[in-house]
Coordinates of C-alpha atoms in Angstrom, one line a residue:
M1 CA 1.9 18.5 -30.9
S2 CA 4.5 21.3 -30.6
Y3 CA 5.2 23.3 -27.5
K4 CA 5.0 27.1 -28.2
T5 CA 4.2 28.3 -24.7
I6 CA 6.1 26.9 -21.7
V7 CA 5.6 27.9 -18.1
A8 CA 8.1 26.9 -15.4
L9 CA 6.9 27.1 -11.7
V10 CA 10.1 27.8 -9.8
E11 CA 10.0 27.9 -6.0
T12 CA 13.5 27.6 -4.8
P13 CA 17.1 28.4 -6.1
K14 CA 17.8 24.7 -6.2
S15 CA 14.8 24.0 -8.4
A16 CA 15.7 27.0 -10.5
E17 CA 19.0 25.3 -11.4
T18 CA 17.1 22.3 -12.6
L19 CA 14.0 23.8 -14.3
I20 CA 15.3 26.9 -16.0
P21 CA 18.0 25.2 -18.1
A22 CA 15.5 22.5 -19.1
A23 CA 12.9 25.1 -20.1
C24 CA 15.5 26.9 -22.2
E25 CA 16.5 23.7 -23.9
I26 CA 12.8 22.9 -24.8
A27 CA 12.1 26.5 -25.8
K28 CA 15.1 26.6 -28.1
E29 CA 14.1 23.3 -29.7
F30 CA 10.5 24.3 -30.4
G31 CA 10.8 28.1 -30.8
A32 CA 8.6 28.6 -27.7
H33 CA 7.8 31.5 -25.4
F34 CA 9.1 30.7 -21.9
T35 CA 7.6 32.2 -18.8
C36 CA 9.3 31.6 -15.4
V37 CA 6.9 32.0 -12.6
K38 CA 8.1 32.5 -9.0
P39 CA 5.4 32.0 -6.4
V40 CA 5.8 34.2 -3.3
V41 CA 3.6 33.0 -0.4
E42 CA 2.8 35.5 2.3
Y43 CA 3.5 34.0 5.7
E44 CA 0.3 33.5 7.7
I45 CA 0.7 32.7 11.4
P46 CA -2.4 31.3 13.1
N47 CA -3.7 33.6 15.9
P48 CA -3.1 31.2 18.8
V49 CA 0.5 30.9 17.7
S50 CA 1.3 34.4 16.5
S51 CA 2.0 35.8 19.9
Y52 CA 5.0 33.6 20.1
F53 CA 6.5 35.0 16.9
T54 CA 8.3 38.3 17.1
Q55 CA 8.3 40.8 14.2
S56 CA 12.0 40.2 13.7
I57 CA 11.4 36.5 13.0
L58 CA 8.7 37.3 10.4
E59 CA 11.1 39.9 8.8
E60 CA 13.8 37.2 8.6
F61 CA 11.4 34.9 6.8
R62 CA 10.6 37.6 4.3
A63 CA 14.2 38.5 3.9
N64 CA 15.1 34.9 3.1
A65 CA 12.2 34.8 0.5
T66 CA 13.5 38.0 -1.1
R67 CA 17.0 36.5 -1.3
D68 CA 15.6 33.3 -2.9
Q69 CA 13.7 35.4 -5.4
Q70 CA 16.9 37.3 -6.4
K71 CA 18.8 34.1 -6.8
I72 CA 16.1 32.6 -9.0
K73 CA 16.0 35.8 -11.1
S74 CA 19.8 35.7 -11.4
T75 CA 19.7 32.1 -12.6
F76 CA 16.9 33.1 -15.1
D77 CA 19.0 35.9 -16.5
K78 CA 22.1 33.7 -16.8
Y79 CA 20.4 31.1 -18.9
T80 CA 18.2 33.3 -21.1
A81 CA 20.5 36.2 -21.8
S82 CA 21.9 34.8 -25.0
Q83 CA 18.8 33.0 -26.3
D84 CA 16.7 34.0 -29.3
F85 CA 13.4 32.9 -28.0
V86 CA 11.1 35.3 -26.0
S87 CA 11.3 34.8 -22.2
E88 CA 9.8 36.6 -19.2
F89 CA 10.2 36.4 -15.4
R90 CA 7.1 36.8 -13.3
V91 CA 6.5 36.9 -9.5
E92 CA 3.1 35.8 -8.2
N93 CA 2.2 37.0 -4.7
L94 CA 0.0 34.5 -3.1
T95 CA -1.6 33.4 0.1
Q96 CA -1.1 29.8 1.2
K97 CA -4.8 29.1 0.8
Q98 CA -5.0 30.3 -2.9
K99 CA -1.5 29.1 -3.9
I100 CA -2.4 26.0 -5.9
R101 CA -5.6 27.5 -7.5
Q102 CA -3.7 30.5 -8.6
L103 CA -0.8 28.4 -10.1
M104 CA -3.4 26.4 -12.0
I105 CA -4.7 29.7 -13.5
D106 CA -1.2 30.6 -14.5
T107 CA -0.9 27.3 -16.4
F108 CA -4.2 27.3 -18.4
G109 CA -2.6 29.0 -21.4
A110 CA 0.5 26.8 -21.5
D111 CA 1.4 24.0 -23.9
L112 CA 3.8 22.6 -21.3
V113 CA 4.2 23.2 -17.6
L114 CA 7.5 22.4 -15.8
M115 CA 7.8 21.6 -12.1
A116 CA 10.6 20.3 -9.9
L117 CA 10.5 17.1 -7.9
P118 CA 12.1 17.6 -4.5
T119 CA 14.9 15.3 -3.6
W120 CA 13.3 14.3 -0.2
R121 CA 10.1 13.1 -1.9
Q122 CA 10.7 9.4 -1.0
E123 CA 10.5 10.2 2.7
T124 CA 7.1 11.6 2.6
S125 CA 4.1 12.1 0.2
V126 CA 4.1 15.8 0.9
G127 CA 6.8 16.3 -1.8
V128 CA 4.5 15.0 -4.6
E129 CA 1.1 16.1 -3.3
P130 CA 1.3 19.7 -4.7
I131 CA 2.4 18.4 -8.1
H132 CA -0.4 15.9 -8.1
K133 CA -3.0 18.5 -7.3
L134 CA -1.8 20.8 -10.0
V135 CA -1.8 18.0 -12.6
M136 CA -5.3 17.0 -11.6
G137 CA -6.7 20.5 -11.6
S138 CA -5.0 22.3 -14.5
G139 CA -5.6 19.8 -17.3
R140 CA -2.3 20.7 -18.8
P141 CA 0.7 18.5 -19.5
V142 CA 3.2 18.8 -16.6
L143 CA 6.8 17.8 -17.0
V144 CA 8.1 17.0 -13.6
I145 CA 11.9 17.0 -13.3
P146 CA 13.8 15.6 -10.3
E147 CA 15.9 18.3 -8.6
G148 CA 19.5 18.0 -9.7
Y149 CA 18.7 16.1 -12.9
K150 CA 20.6 17.5 -15.9
F151 CA 18.1 18.1 -18.7
D152 CA 20.6 19.2 -21.4
K153 CA 18.9 17.6 -24.4
I154 CA 15.4 16.6 -25.7
P155 CA 14.6 13.1 -24.4
Q156 CA 15.7 10.3 -26.8
N157 CA 14.6 7.1 -25.1
I158 CA 11.0 7.5 -23.9
L159 CA 9.0 5.0 -21.8
V160 CA 5.1 5.3 -22.0
G161 CA 3.2 3.6 -19.1
W162 CA 0.1 2.5 -21.1
R163 CA -3.3 1.2 -20.6
A164 CA -6.1 1.7 -23.0
S165 CA -7.9 4.7 -21.4
P166 CA -8.7 8.4 -22.2
E167 CA -6.0 9.6 -19.8
A168 CA -3.2 7.5 -21.2
S169 CA -4.2 8.3 -24.8
S170 CA -4.2 12.0 -24.0
A171 CA -0.9 11.8 -22.2
V172 CA 0.7 10.2 -25.3
H173 CA -0.7 12.9 -27.6
S174 CA 0.5 15.6 -25.2
A175 CA 4.0 14.0 -25.5
L176 CA 4.0 13.9 -29.3
G177 CA 6.4 16.8 -29.5
F178 CA 9.0 14.8 -27.6
I179 CA 8.1 11.4 -29.1
K180 CA 8.6 12.6 -32.7
K181 CA 12.1 13.8 -31.8
A182 CA 13.2 10.8 -29.8
Q183 CA 15.2 7.9 -31.1
K184 CA 12.8 5.4 -29.7
T185 CA 9.7 5.1 -27.6
T186 CA 8.6 2.0 -25.7
I187 CA 4.8 1.5 -25.0
M188 CA 4.8 -0.5 -21.8
T189 CA 1.9 -2.4 -20.4
V190 CA 1.9 -4.0 -17.0
N191 CA -0.3 -7.1 -16.6
K192 CA -1.8 -8.4 -13.3
K193 CA -0.2 -11.8 -13.8
K194 CA 3.5 -12.4 -14.2
H195 CA 3.1 -13.4 -17.8
S196 CA 1.2 -11.7 -20.6
Y197 CA -2.2 -13.1 -21.4
S198 CA -4.0 -13.2 -24.7
Q199 CA -6.6 -10.5 -24.0
S200 CA -3.8 -7.9 -23.7
I201 CA -1.6 -9.0 -26.6
T202 CA -2.9 -6.2 -28.9
D203 CA -3.0 -3.5 -26.2
G204 CA -0.9 -0.6 -27.2
R205 CA -0.6 -1.7 -30.9
E206 CA -3.0 1.0 -32.2
V207 CA -1.3 3.9 -30.3
A208 CA 2.0 2.6 -31.5
A209 CA 0.7 2.6 -35.2
M210 CA -0.5 6.2 -34.7
L211 CA 2.9 7.2 -33.4
D212 CA 4.6 5.5 -36.3
R213 CA 2.5 7.6 -38.7
H214 CA 4.0 10.7 -37.1
G215 CA 7.5 9.5 -37.8
A216 CA 8.2 8.0 -34.4
T217 CA 10.1 4.8 -33.7
T218 CA 8.1 2.6 -31.3
K219 CA 7.9 -0.8 -29.8
V220 CA 5.2 -2.4 -27.6
W221 CA 6.3 -4.4 -24.6
H222 CA 3.9 -6.4 -22.4
S223 CA 5.5 -6.8 -19.0
G224 CA 4.4 -9.2 -16.3
R225 CA 3.8 -7.8 -12.8
S226 CA 7.0 -8.0 -10.8
Y227 CA 6.2 -5.3 -8.2
K228 CA 3.1 -4.8 -6.0
S229 CA 2.7 -1.3 -7.6
A230 CA 2.7 -0.8 -11.4
G231 CA 4.0 2.7 -10.8
K232 CA 7.1 1.4 -9.0
Q233 CA 7.7 -1.1 -11.8
I234 CA 7.5 1.7 -14.5
A235 CA 9.9 3.8 -12.5
N236 CA 12.3 0.9 -12.1
E237 CA 12.1 0.0 -15.8
A238 CA 13.0 3.6 -16.7
K239 CA 16.1 3.4 -14.5
I240 CA 17.4 0.0 -15.7
G241 CA 16.4 0.5 -19.3
G242 CA 18.2 3.9 -19.7
H243 CA 15.0 5.8 -20.5
D244 CA 15.2 9.6 -20.1
L245 CA 11.4 10.4 -19.9
I246 CA 8.4 8.6 -18.6
V247 CA 4.9 9.4 -20.0
I248 CA 1.8 8.5 -17.9
G249 CA -1.8 9.6 -17.7
V250 CA -3.4 10.5 -14.4
G251 CA -6.9 9.6 -13.5
N252 CA -9.2 7.7 -11.0
H253 CA -10.4 4.6 -12.8
G254 CA -9.8 1.4 -10.8
I255 CA -6.9 -0.7 -9.5
G256 CA -4.7 -3.5 -10.7
Y257 CA -2.5 -2.7 -13.7
N258 CA -4.4 0.4 -14.4
L259 CA -1.5 2.7 -15.1
T260 CA -3.7 5.8 -15.0
H261 CA -4.8 5.5 -11.4
S262 CA -3.8 8.5 -9.4
D263 CA -1.9 6.5 -6.7
G264 CA 0.1 4.9 -9.6
A265 CA 1.2 8.3 -10.8
K266 CA 2.2 9.3 -7.2
T267 CA 4.2 6.1 -6.9
V268 CA 6.0 6.9 -10.2
L269 CA 6.9 10.3 -8.8
K270 CA 8.2 8.9 -5.5
N271 CA 10.5 6.5 -7.2
T272 CA 11.5 8.0 -10.5
T273 CA 15.1 9.1 -11.3
V274 CA 14.2 10.7 -14.7
P275 CA 11.6 13.3 -15.7
V276 CA 7.9 12.4 -15.9
L277 CA 5.3 13.9 -18.2
L278 CA 1.9 13.7 -16.7
L279 CA -1.6 14.7 -17.9
S280 CA -5.0 14.4 -16.3
L281 CA -8.5 14.5 -17.7
I282 CA -11.3 16.1 -15.7
H283 CA -14.4 14.0 -15.9
I284 CA -17.7 15.9 -15.7

């Protein structure tokens, strides 16, 4: 898979400094069209509370939003000015209620979506919830990059959180563009017991063989469970193993070492120090 249409959803100046250079690096590598989308949410004050807010306070909120938009556009111009690929900057005016749905629509035509992971995500699940909703609803591959992470080259040491499932398989295929260019890719399974057992010994071999036929360099690693959460174990392995991208599917199919369970994906997001590529399948 190649990435020819890239959409970055940029909400703050801080996330712009993370996402826009990353999007430019990917667009340059794959000859892609890059669209930077800045959501602008209209402030809605509930009626019982609105009387306590003066017009000047609302105007200050809007002025701050305008300044943020200008800073993001300035960052966009700085990084795209000398590039050969096609790029565009777009502002989406949204209400709070329609925000996630409209952003999903903006991503339907994308090969790859970029979102930033807030630095305060470990303190609350609020930081990962909008990302999780968009991943679950859009059906598109979403590359989530921690704020402040320097994405200055295509990932070279990829870790795939694997379990034989439609979501995990689709996530791997959506990452083919990166995997084919990486120096190595590790297919990691996490078993319920602390040691691998015979039933899982071939798990991951077929997907590794498929990737090898695409010219990728892969290995399969069966890891015993050392954390209560498989997601935390994957994130920790990425950190200590020097991996620069995690690939994981997102779904709702059981517990245990099921790496595609939605809570597992949230746990990865709350603990990761490197970018995470997620994909969800919508079951009908």
